[in-house]
Coordinates of C-alpha atoms in Angstrom, one line a residue:
M19 CA 15.6 12.6 -29.9
K20 CA 18.7 14.2 -28.5
K21 CA 16.7 17.3 -27.7
H22 CA 14.2 15.2 -25.7
L23 CA 16.9 13.5 -23.7
T24 CA 18.7 16.8 -23.1
F25 CA 15.6 18.3 -21.7
V26 CA 14.9 15.3 -19.4
F27 CA 18.4 15.1 -17.9
A28 CA 18.7 18.9 -17.7
T29 CA 15.6 18.9 -15.6
A30 CA 17.0 16.1 -13.5
A31 CA 20.2 18.0 -12.9
F32 CA 18.4 21.1 -11.8
I33 CA 16.2 19.1 -9.4
G34 CA 19.1 17.2 -7.9
T35 CA 20.9 20.5 -7.2
S36 CA 17.9 22.1 -5.6
A37 CA 17.0 19.0 -3.6
A38 CA 20.5 18.7 -2.1
A39 CA 20.0 22.0 -0.4
Q40 CA 16.9 20.8 1.4
S41 CA 16.7 18.9 4.7
Y42 CA 14.2 17.3 6.9
D43 CA 13.1 20.0 9.3
W44 CA 10.1 18.7 11.3
K45 CA 11.2 19.1 14.9
A46 CA 9.2 18.6 18.1
P47 CA 9.1 21.4 20.7
G48 CA 11.8 21.1 23.4
S49 CA 9.3 20.5 26.1
A50 CA 7.7 17.6 24.2
S51 CA 11.1 16.1 23.3
K52 CA 12.0 15.8 27.0
K53 CA 8.9 13.8 27.9
A54 CA 9.7 10.3 28.9
N55 CA 7.8 7.2 27.8
P56 CA 5.5 6.3 30.7
V57 CA 4.8 2.8 29.3
P58 CA 7.4 0.3 30.4
A59 CA 9.2 -1.5 27.6
S60 CA 8.0 -5.1 27.6
A61 CA 6.8 -8.0 25.4
T62 CA 3.2 -6.9 26.0
A63 CA 3.9 -3.2 25.0
L64 CA 5.8 -4.4 21.9
A65 CA 2.9 -6.7 20.8
K66 CA 0.4 -3.9 21.4
G67 CA 2.6 -1.5 19.4
K68 CA 3.0 -4.0 16.6
A69 CA -0.7 -4.5 16.4
L70 CA -1.4 -0.8 16.0
Y71 CA 1.4 -0.4 13.5
S72 CA 0.0 -3.2 11.3
V73 CA -3.3 -1.4 11.1
Q74 CA -2.4 2.3 11.0
C75 CA 1.2 2.6 9.7
V76 CA 2.1 -0.3 7.5
V77 CA 0.2 0.9 4.4
C78 CA 2.6 3.9 4.1
H79 CA 5.7 3.0 6.1
G80 CA 5.8 -0.6 5.0
A81 CA 6.1 -3.9 7.0
S82 CA 9.8 -3.2 7.8
G83 CA 9.5 0.5 8.3
H84 CA 11.5 1.5 5.2
G85 CA 8.8 3.9 3.9
D86 CA 7.8 1.5 1.1
G87 CA 4.2 0.6 1.9
P88 CA 1.5 0.1 -0.8
A89 CA 0.4 3.7 -0.6
A90 CA 3.9 5.2 -0.4
A91 CA 4.3 5.9 -4.1
A92 CA 1.2 8.1 -4.1
L93 CA 2.2 10.3 -1.2
V94 CA 4.0 13.6 -1.3
P95 CA 6.2 13.9 0.5
K96 CA 7.2 10.2 0.7
P97 CA 6.8 8.4 4.0
R98 CA 10.0 8.5 6.1
N99 CA 12.2 5.5 6.6
L100 CA 11.7 4.7 10.3
T101 CA 14.9 2.7 10.5
D102 CA 16.9 5.8 9.5
P103 CA 19.4 6.7 12.2
A104 CA 18.0 10.3 12.1
I105 CA 14.5 8.9 13.1
Q106 CA 15.8 6.4 15.6
G107 CA 17.9 9.1 17.2
E108 CA 14.9 11.1 18.2
S109 CA 13.6 10.9 21.7
D110 CA 10.4 9.0 22.6
G111 CA 8.8 12.3 23.5
A112 CA 9.5 13.8 20.1
M113 CA 8.0 10.7 18.3
F114 CA 4.9 10.9 20.6
W115 CA 4.4 14.5 19.8
K116 CA 4.6 13.9 16.0
L117 CA 2.2 10.9 16.2
T118 CA -0.2 13.1 18.1
Q119 CA 0.0 16.2 15.9
G120 CA 0.5 14.6 12.5
R121 CA 1.8 16.4 9.4
A122 CA 0.4 16.0 5.9
P123 CA 0.1 13.5 4.4
M124 CA 0.4 11.7 7.7
P125 CA -2.8 12.2 9.8
A126 CA -2.8 13.1 13.5
F127 CA -3.4 10.1 15.8
A128 CA -4.7 12.1 18.8
G129 CA -7.8 9.9 18.7
V130 CA -5.6 6.8 19.6
S131 CA -5.1 6.2 23.3
E132 CA -1.9 7.5 24.8
E133 CA -0.9 4.0 25.9
E134 CA -1.1 2.7 22.3
R135 CA 0.9 5.7 21.0
W136 CA 3.6 5.1 23.5
S137 CA 3.6 1.3 22.7
V138 CA 3.9 1.9 19.0
I139 CA 7.1 3.9 19.7
H140 CA 8.6 0.8 21.4
Y141 CA 7.8 -1.1 18.2
I142 CA 9.4 1.5 16.0
R143 CA 12.5 1.2 18.1
S144 CA 12.6 -2.5 17.4
L145 CA 12.4 -1.8 13.6
G146 CA 15.6 0.1 13.9
G147 CA 17.4 -2.9 15.3
G148 CA 17.3 -1.7 18.9
A149 CA 16.4 -4.1 21.7
V150 CA 13.4 -3.5 23.8
K151 CA 14.6 -1.4 26.7
R152 CA 13.7 -2.4 30.3
G153 CA 13.0 -0.1 33.1
P154 CA 15.9 0.7 35.5
A155 CA 16.7 -2.2 37.9
P156 CA 16.2 -1.5 41.6
K157 CA 19.2 0.2 43.1
P158 CA 21.0 -1.7 45.9
K159 CA 21.2 -0.1 49.3
P160 CA 24.4 1.7 50.0
A161 CA 27.3 -0.3 51.6
A162 CA 28.1 0.2 55.2
S163 CA 31.1 2.4 54.3
A164 CA 28.7 4.8 52.7
L165 CA 26.5 5.2 55.8
P166 CA 26.6 8.6 57.4
A167 CA 28.4 8.9 60.7
A168 CA 26.3 8.6 63.8
K169 CA 25.0 12.0 65.0
S170 CA 24.2 10.8 68.6
L171 CA 25.7 8.5 71.1
E172 CA 22.2 7.2 71.9
P173 CA 21.8 3.6 70.7
D174 CA 19.3 2.9 67.9
P175 CA 16.6 0.6 69.3
T176 CA 16.0 -1.0 65.9
A177 CA 19.7 -1.7 65.4
L178 CA 20.0 -3.0 69.0
A179 CA 17.2 -5.4 68.3
L180 CA 19.5 -7.2 65.9
I181 CA 22.1 -7.9 68.6
P182 CA 21.6 -11.2 70.5
Q183 CA 19.9 -10.7 73.8
A184 CA 22.8 -12.4 75.7
E185 CA 25.2 -9.7 74.6
L186 CA 23.0 -6.8 75.8
Q187 CA 23.5 -5.2 79.2
T188 CA 20.8 -3.7 81.2
G189 CA 23.0 -1.0 82.8
P190 CA 24.9 1.9 81.3
V191 CA 27.6 1.0 78.7
S192 CA 31.1 2.4 78.3
R193 CA 32.6 4.1 75.3
E194 CA 34.5 1.0 74.3
E195 CA 31.4 -1.2 74.6
Y196 CA 29.3 1.3 72.6
N197 CA 31.9 1.4 69.8
A198 CA 32.0 -2.4 69.7
L199 CA 28.2 -2.4 69.4
L200 CA 28.4 0.1 66.5
Q201 CA 31.0 -2.0 64.7
R202 CA 28.8 -5.1 65.2
M203 CA 25.8 -3.2 63.8
A204 CA 27.8 -2.1 60.7
E205 CA 28.8 -5.7 60.0
L206 CA 25.2 -6.9 60.4
E207 CA 23.9 -4.2 58.1
K208 CA 26.6 -4.9 55.5
R209 CA 25.5 -8.6 55.4
L210 CA 21.9 -7.5 55.0
V211 CA 22.8 -5.1 52.1
A212 CA 24.7 -7.9 50.4
A213 CA 21.9 -10.3 50.8
G214 CA 19.4 -7.7 49.5
G215 CA 21.5 -7.0 46.4
Q216 CA 21.8 -10.7 45.5
S217 CA 18.0 -11.0 45.9
A218 CA 17.4 -8.0 43.6
A219 CA 19.8 -9.4 41.0
R220 CA 18.1 -12.8 41.1
E221 CA 14.7 -11.0 40.8
V222 CA 15.9 -9.1 37.7
A223 CA 17.3 -12.3 36.1
V224 CA 14.1 -14.2 36.8
D225 CA 12.1 -11.2 35.4
Q226 CA 14.2 -11.2 32.2
S227 CA 13.9 -14.9 31.7
L228 CA 10.1 -14.7 32.1
S229 CA 10.0 -11.8 29.6
E230 CA 12.0 -13.8 27.1
L231 CA 9.8 -16.9 27.7
A232 CA 6.7 -14.8 27.2
Q233 CA 8.0 -13.4 23.9
K234 CA 8.8 -16.9 22.6
S235 CA 5.5 -18.2 23.8
E236 CA 3.7 -15.3 22.1
S237 CA 5.6 -15.9 18.8
T238 CA 4.9 -19.6 18.9
S239 CA 1.2 -18.9 19.6
K240 CA 0.9 -16.5 16.8
L241 CA 2.5 -18.9 14.4
A242 CA 0.1 -21.6 15.4
D243 CA -2.9 -19.3 15.2
S244 CA -1.9 -18.2 11.7
T245 CA -2.5 -21.7 10.4
K246 CA -6.1 -21.8 11.7
P247 CA -8.9 -21.1 9.1
G248 CA -10.3 -17.6 9.4
T249 CA -7.4 -16.1 11.2
T250 CA -5.6 -14.5 8.3
K251 CA -5.9 -10.8 7.6
F252 CA -8.0 -9.6 4.6
L253 CA -8.3 -6.0 3.3
I254 CA -10.2 -4.4 0.4
A255 CA -8.8 -1.2 -0.9
G256 CA -8.9 0.4 -4.4
Y257 CA -10.3 3.4 -6.2
G258 CA -13.2 4.6 -8.2
F259 CA -13.7 7.3 -10.9
A260 CA -16.3 9.0 -13.1
G261 CA -15.6 11.4 -15.9
F262 CA -16.3 13.0 -19.3
E263 CA -14.2 13.3 -22.4
D264 CA -14.7 15.1 -25.7
R265 CA -12.0 14.2 -28.3
P266 CA -11.6 15.3 -32.0
G267 CA -13.7 13.2 -34.4
K268 CA -15.6 11.5 -31.5
S269 CA -18.7 12.5 -29.7
G270 CA -18.4 13.4 -26.1
K271 CA -19.1 10.6 -23.6
F272 CA -19.3 10.0 -19.9
N273 CA -17.4 7.1 -18.3
A274 CA -17.1 5.5 -14.9
G275 CA -15.4 2.6 -13.3
V276 CA -14.2 1.0 -10.0
N277 CA -11.0 -0.9 -9.3
P278 CA -11.2 -2.9 -6.1
I279 CA -7.8 -4.1 -4.7
L280 CA -7.8 -7.2 -2.6
L281 CA -5.0 -7.7 -0.1
W282 CA -4.6 -11.0 1.8
K283 CA -2.0 -11.5 4.5
L284 CA -1.5 -15.2 5.0
N285 CA 1.3 -14.7 7.5
D286 CA 4.2 -12.3 8.2
R287 CA 6.0 -13.3 5.0
L288 CA 3.3 -14.5 2.6
F289 CA 0.9 -12.1 0.9
F290 CA -1.6 -12.2 -2.0
E291 CA -2.8 -9.1 -3.9
S292 CA -4.9 -8.5 -6.9
E293 CA -6.7 -5.7 -8.7
L294 CA -10.0 -6.0 -10.7
E295 CA -11.2 -3.4 -13.2
F296 CA -14.9 -2.8 -13.8
T297 CA -15.6 -0.2 -16.5
L298 CA -18.8 0.7 -18.3
A299 CA -19.1 -0.6 -21.9
A300 CA -21.6 0.0 -24.7
D301 CA -23.5 -3.2 -23.9
G302 CA -22.8 -3.6 -20.2
T303 CA -19.7 -3.8 -18.1
D304 CA -16.2 -4.8 -19.0
V305 CA -14.2 -6.8 -16.4
N306 CA -10.5 -7.1 -16.4
L307 CA -7.9 -8.6 -14.1
E308 CA -5.2 -5.9 -13.8
Y309 CA -2.9 -8.1 -11.7
A310 CA -3.0 -11.0 -9.3
N311 CA 0.1 -12.4 -7.6
L312 CA 1.5 -14.2 -4.6
S313 CA 4.4 -12.5 -2.8
Y314 CA 6.9 -14.1 -0.4
L315 CA 9.4 -12.0 1.7
L316 CA 12.7 -13.8 1.6
N317 CA 14.4 -11.1 3.7
D318 CA 14.5 -7.4 4.2
Y319 CA 16.1 -6.9 0.8
M320 CA 14.3 -9.4 -1.5
T321 CA 10.7 -10.4 -2.3
V322 CA 9.7 -13.1 -4.8
K323 CA 6.4 -12.5 -6.7
A324 CA 4.6 -15.0 -9.0
G325 CA 1.5 -14.4 -11.1
K326 CA 0.4 -11.4 -13.0
F327 CA 2.1 -8.2 -11.8
L328 CA 2.4 -4.6 -12.9
A329 CA 5.4 -4.3 -15.2
P330 CA 8.4 -2.5 -13.6
F331 CA 9.1 -0.8 -16.9
G332 CA 9.5 2.8 -15.9
T333 CA 7.3 4.0 -13.1
F334 CA 3.9 4.9 -14.5
A335 CA 2.3 1.5 -14.7
D336 CA 3.8 0.3 -11.5
R337 CA 3.1 3.4 -9.3
Y338 CA 1.1 6.2 -10.9
H339 CA -1.7 4.7 -13.0
P340 CA -4.5 4.6 -10.4
A341 CA -7.0 7.4 -11.2
W342 CA -6.5 9.1 -7.8
I343 CA -2.7 9.1 -8.1
N344 CA -2.5 10.0 -11.8
K345 CA -2.6 13.8 -11.9
L346 CA -4.5 14.1 -15.2
P347 CA -7.7 12.4 -16.4
D348 CA -5.9 10.2 -19.0
H349 CA -2.7 8.2 -19.3
P350 CA 0.4 9.3 -21.2
L351 CA 0.2 8.5 -24.9
A352 CA 3.2 6.1 -25.2
L353 CA 2.4 4.3 -22.0
T354 CA -1.3 3.4 -22.5
E355 CA -3.0 0.8 -24.7
G356 CA -1.6 1.2 -28.2
G357 CA 1.7 2.5 -26.8
I358 CA 5.1 0.9 -26.7
A359 CA 5.5 -0.1 -23.1
P360 CA 4.2 -3.1 -21.2
F361 CA 1.6 -2.5 -18.5
A362 CA 1.5 -5.9 -16.9
Q363 CA 3.3 -9.2 -17.2
T364 CA 2.6 -12.8 -16.2
G365 CA 5.5 -14.7 -14.8
V366 CA 7.9 -14.5 -11.8
Q367 CA 9.7 -11.5 -10.4
I368 CA 12.3 -10.8 -7.8
S369 CA 12.4 -7.3 -6.3
G370 CA 13.7 -5.3 -3.4
G371 CA 15.9 -2.5 -2.2
F372 CA 18.9 -1.8 -0.1
P373 CA 21.1 1.2 1.0
V374 CA 24.4 2.0 -0.8
G375 CA 26.2 4.4 1.4
R376 CA 24.0 7.4 1.9
M377 CA 21.9 6.5 -1.2
K378 CA 19.3 3.9 -1.8
L379 CA 18.9 1.4 -4.7
N380 CA 15.8 -0.6 -5.7
Y381 CA 15.6 -3.3 -8.3
A382 CA 13.2 -5.7 -10.0
L383 CA 14.0 -8.6 -12.4
Y384 CA 11.5 -10.8 -14.1
A385 CA 10.8 -13.5 -16.6
A386 CA 7.3 -13.6 -18.2
N387 CA 5.2 -14.6 -21.1
G388 CA 6.1 -12.6 -24.2
P389 CA 3.8 -10.2 -26.2
Q390 CA 2.2 -10.7 -29.6
L391 CA 3.3 -8.9 -32.7
I392 CA 0.5 -7.3 -34.6
T393 CA 0.7 -8.2 -38.3
D394 CA -3.0 -7.3 -39.2
T395 CA -3.0 -4.4 -41.6
T396 CA -6.7 -3.5 -40.8
V397 CA -5.6 -0.8 -38.4
P398 CA -2.6 1.0 -40.0
A399 CA -1.3 2.6 -36.8
D400 CA -1.1 -0.8 -35.1
I401 CA 1.0 -2.5 -37.7
G402 CA 4.2 -3.9 -36.1
R403 CA 3.1 -2.9 -32.6
F404 CA 3.3 -5.4 -29.7
E405 CA 0.1 -6.4 -27.9
F406 CA 1.2 -6.8 -24.3
G407 CA -1.4 -9.3 -23.0
N408 CA -1.2 -12.8 -21.4
F409 CA -0.5 -14.7 -24.6
T410 CA 0.5 -18.3 -23.9
D411 CA 0.6 -19.5 -27.6
T412 CA 3.1 -17.1 -29.1
N413 CA 6.2 -19.2 -28.2
S414 CA 7.9 -16.0 -27.0
R415 CA 9.3 -14.9 -23.6
A416 CA 10.1 -11.6 -22.1
Y417 CA 13.0 -11.0 -19.7
G418 CA 13.6 -7.6 -18.1
G419 CA 13.9 -5.5 -15.1
R420 CA 14.4 -2.0 -13.6
I421 CA 17.1 -0.4 -11.5
G422 CA 16.3 2.7 -9.5
I423 CA 18.8 5.0 -7.7
L424 CA 17.8 7.5 -5.0
P425 CA 20.7 9.9 -4.3
I426 CA 18.3 11.7 -1.9
P427 CA 14.9 10.5 -0.7
E428 CA 13.0 13.0 -3.0
L429 CA 14.8 12.1 -6.2
E430 CA 14.9 8.9 -8.2
F431 CA 16.5 8.0 -11.5
G432 CA 15.5 4.7 -13.2
Y433 CA 16.6 2.5 -16.1
S434 CA 14.4 -0.3 -17.5
F435 CA 14.8 -2.9 -20.1
Q436 CA 13.0 -5.9 -21.7
Q437 CA 14.3 -8.5 -24.1
I438 CA 11.6 -10.3 -26.1
A439 CA 12.8 -13.7 -27.3
G440 CA 10.8 -15.7 -29.9
P441 CA 9.5 -15.4 -33.4
A442 CA 9.7 -11.6 -33.1
N443 CA 12.9 -10.6 -31.3
A444 CA 12.8 -7.1 -29.9
R445 CA 14.5 -4.9 -27.3
L446 CA 12.8 -2.3 -25.2
H447 CA 14.5 0.4 -23.1
S448 CA 13.3 3.2 -20.9
V449 CA 14.7 5.9 -18.6
D450 CA 12.6 7.6 -16.0
L451 CA 12.9 10.4 -13.4
S452 CA 10.7 11.4 -10.5
Y453 CA 11.1 14.1 -7.9
A454 CA 8.8 15.6 -5.3
H455 CA 9.7 18.2 -2.7
E456 CA 8.1 21.0 -0.7
F457 CA 9.9 24.4 -1.1
D458 CA 9.6 27.4 1.2
A459 CA 10.6 29.7 -1.7
I460 CA 7.5 28.8 -3.7
K461 CA 5.4 28.0 -0.7
G462 CA 4.4 24.7 -2.0
M463 CA 5.0 21.2 -3.4
L464 CA 6.7 20.6 -6.8
D465 CA 6.2 17.2 -8.4
V466 CA 8.1 16.2 -11.5
R467 CA 7.6 12.9 -13.4
S468 CA 9.1 11.9 -16.7
Q469 CA 9.7 8.7 -18.8
W470 CA 11.0 8.0 -22.3
A471 CA 10.9 4.6 -23.9
W472 CA 12.3 2.9 -27.1
S473 CA 11.1 -0.2 -28.9
D474 CA 13.3 -1.9 -31.6
A475 CA 11.8 -4.9 -33.3
G476 CA 14.1 -4.9 -36.4
R477 CA 12.8 -5.1 -39.9
F478 CA 9.1 -5.6 -40.4
L479 CA 7.5 -7.4 -43.4
A480 CA 3.8 -7.9 -44.0
V481 CA 1.4 -8.2 -46.9
S482 CA -1.8 -6.1 -46.9
E483 CA -4.7 -8.3 -47.7
A484 CA -6.9 -5.4 -48.8
E485 CA -4.4 -3.8 -51.1
G486 CA -2.4 -6.9 -52.0
E487 CA 0.9 -5.0 -51.4
T488 CA 4.0 -5.7 -49.4
I489 CA 4.7 -3.4 -46.4
T490 CA 8.2 -3.2 -45.1
F491 CA 9.8 -0.8 -42.6
D492 CA 12.3 -0.5 -39.7
N493 CA 10.0 -1.4 -36.8
R494 CA 11.4 1.2 -34.3
R495 CA 9.3 3.4 -32.1
N496 CA 9.9 5.8 -29.2
G497 CA 7.9 8.1 -27.0
G498 CA 7.3 9.4 -23.5
Y499 CA 6.3 12.3 -21.4
V500 CA 7.4 15.1 -19.0
Q501 CA 4.9 16.3 -16.4
L502 CA 5.2 19.1 -13.8
A503 CA 2.7 19.7 -11.0
Y504 CA 2.6 22.5 -8.4
R505 CA 0.5 22.7 -5.3
P506 CA 0.7 25.7 -2.9
T507 CA 0.7 23.5 0.3
K508 CA 2.0 26.4 2.4
A509 CA -0.5 29.1 1.3
K510 CA -2.6 30.8 3.9
G511 CA -6.0 30.0 2.5
D512 CA -7.4 26.5 3.1
W513 CA -9.0 26.5 -0.4
L514 CA -5.8 27.6 -2.1
R515 CA -3.8 24.8 -0.5
N516 CA -6.1 22.3 -2.2
V517 CA -5.6 23.6 -5.7
E518 CA -3.0 21.9 -8.0
L519 CA -1.7 23.0 -11.4
V520 CA -0.5 20.4 -13.8
G521 CA 1.2 20.5 -17.2
R522 CA 2.3 17.6 -19.4
W523 CA 4.1 17.3 -22.7
E524 CA 4.1 13.9 -24.5
R525 CA 5.0 12.4 -27.8
L526 CA 4.8 9.1 -29.7
N527 CA 7.1 8.6 -32.7
Q528 CA 6.0 6.0 -35.2
P529 CA 8.5 4.0 -37.5
T530 CA 10.0 6.2 -40.2
G531 CA 9.0 4.0 -43.1
L532 CA 5.4 3.4 -41.9
T533 CA 3.5 6.1 -43.8
L534 CA 0.1 4.7 -42.7
A535 CA 0.7 5.9 -39.2
G536 CA 1.6 9.4 -38.0
D537 CA 3.6 10.8 -35.1
E538 CA 1.6 12.5 -32.4
V539 CA 2.3 15.3 -29.9
R540 CA 0.1 16.4 -27.1
W541 CA 0.2 19.4 -24.7
T542 CA -2.1 19.1 -21.7
V543 CA -2.9 21.6 -19.0
G544 CA -4.8 20.6 -15.9
L545 CA -6.4 22.0 -12.8
N546 CA -7.1 19.8 -9.8
Y547 CA -8.9 20.4 -6.6
W548 CA -8.3 18.0 -3.7
L549 CA -11.3 17.3 -1.5
G550 CA -9.2 15.1 0.7
P551 CA -5.9 13.2 0.8
S552 CA -7.2 10.6 -1.8
T553 CA -10.2 12.4 -3.4
V554 CA -9.7 14.8 -6.3
L555 CA -11.6 16.7 -9.0
K556 CA -9.6 17.0 -12.2
A557 CA -10.1 19.1 -15.4
G558 CA -7.8 18.9 -18.4
Y559 CA -7.5 20.5 -21.8
E560 CA -5.3 18.8 -24.5
F561 CA -3.8 20.3 -27.7
I562 CA -3.3 17.4 -30.1
R563 CA -1.1 17.5 -33.2
R564 CA -0.7 14.4 -35.5
N565 CA 1.7 14.5 -38.4
G566 CA 1.2 12.1 -41.4
G567 CA -0.7 8.9 -41.4
E568 CA -3.8 8.0 -43.5
S569 CA -5.6 11.2 -42.5
G570 CA -2.6 13.5 -43.1
N571 CA -1.9 16.2 -40.6
V572 CA -4.6 16.5 -37.9
N573 CA -4.9 19.2 -35.3
G574 CA -7.5 19.1 -32.6
N575 CA -8.3 19.7 -29.0
A576 CA -9.8 17.5 -26.2
L577 CA -11.7 18.4 -23.1
L578 CA -11.5 16.1 -20.1
F579 CA -13.1 15.9 -16.6
Q580 CA -12.7 13.3 -13.9
A581 CA -13.6 12.8 -10.2
A582 CA -11.5 10.1 -8.5
M583 CA -11.3 8.6 -5.0
G584 CA -9.0 6.1 -3.4
F585 CA -10.3 4.0 -0.6

């Protein structure tokens, strides 16, 4: 075990050191950066920008712009935090250029109208806490003291028209009379300038009041409209897959499935999401509810979720399990059905994230229905294992959570725990690490994921009905995986940039005293080809080694293929 932990954390130390030397280097050309935003900042522009953001940007950058949208976990590199001072400090022209050009995995939005692109920049500014900027107010006319000296002694007919007719003479005027007229003209012009400045100020004040009133009216109207039937936003996303696997002792078989994800936005704070799983079975189709929950955004740092949700125990179940995100055709041994980690929980959860200095911290805490302890001795490898389903009659509860720390955006360390209280008390722990960064030195993207989990359920005692014997052992299990993937994203050839190499080592250690079950180790090598940002062809070859158990030592290999698409 110490060797496993040493390897995981040594890998983390190397990654952290390498990542610290990297920086965000996507810069717009100087000419583009100097371009001013031609769309005046107003309530209308802000509303138009928000509408476009809600359709095109929120899935990756998140509702608050923190780079935590539903698709963020699957993207490499991760979406930028739009509220970051480094992003907010860029000019409107630089943002417009980046929106237009795009950079993988962000697509180019050149097909969106220029007015909409400029408007969404106004909305991005508002996410950073900046007020909507107004156009420059009209400049008042210069005061009389700033007027240029007269170049001629000839009276100005326009200015003289301002002098009462009774004071005008029809004959020639003297120097003294002319100077007096000039002084009178200056005084009149000064009064006109002052009156014009006050009028402009009143106009600006009225315009600002109207703008604020329009914003309040628009907000009130949206709130009222959101309560009307048929006005909420509904989206269907998800993924599908088809594959083939040939494992030792089993005949090769094809498989297929589709997982639609339903997203329903009731208003700006209330959301519903669920995932269904349809997979082929021997006699038809199996249907499962992966998760279904209602989420309420309390503030920028806390969300309350109730229902069935993916367990925040490590990162695989919560972030990486969808077929088009998982880089190999199967799940890690210790984190799949029959493993030692929960996949989904039914209960209530509080989660969120916030900055800590230059770092970021995310968290999740939950209370849920507890698992069921398997005491049936029919399947020896399952004796003493927990079945993590929605069991309401076990009189047990599960309490747990996860803390994640991101010292830099590309690197995250996590610790998870779960306490099972009830007839079978147990403690689960897990540590995880994830890192993804594009390096110039290797001309591509390096993606590292790892997780190790421990399960301690104390002393187990059961009686085998078949053999009539007592089975006792210390019910402690552990296991996990380390995975590395490389994709030459900066290679010259288009086809080469779509190739990805994957390697994974995984292990599941059974209880020491349980001689009916054996420890298992797998080495998997994979080759992927990306047809698009969310469409991939995967091939994997596994080397399987099982020590002990009813069948003794077993060595074998497995061949896996899969095509997956996210939609």
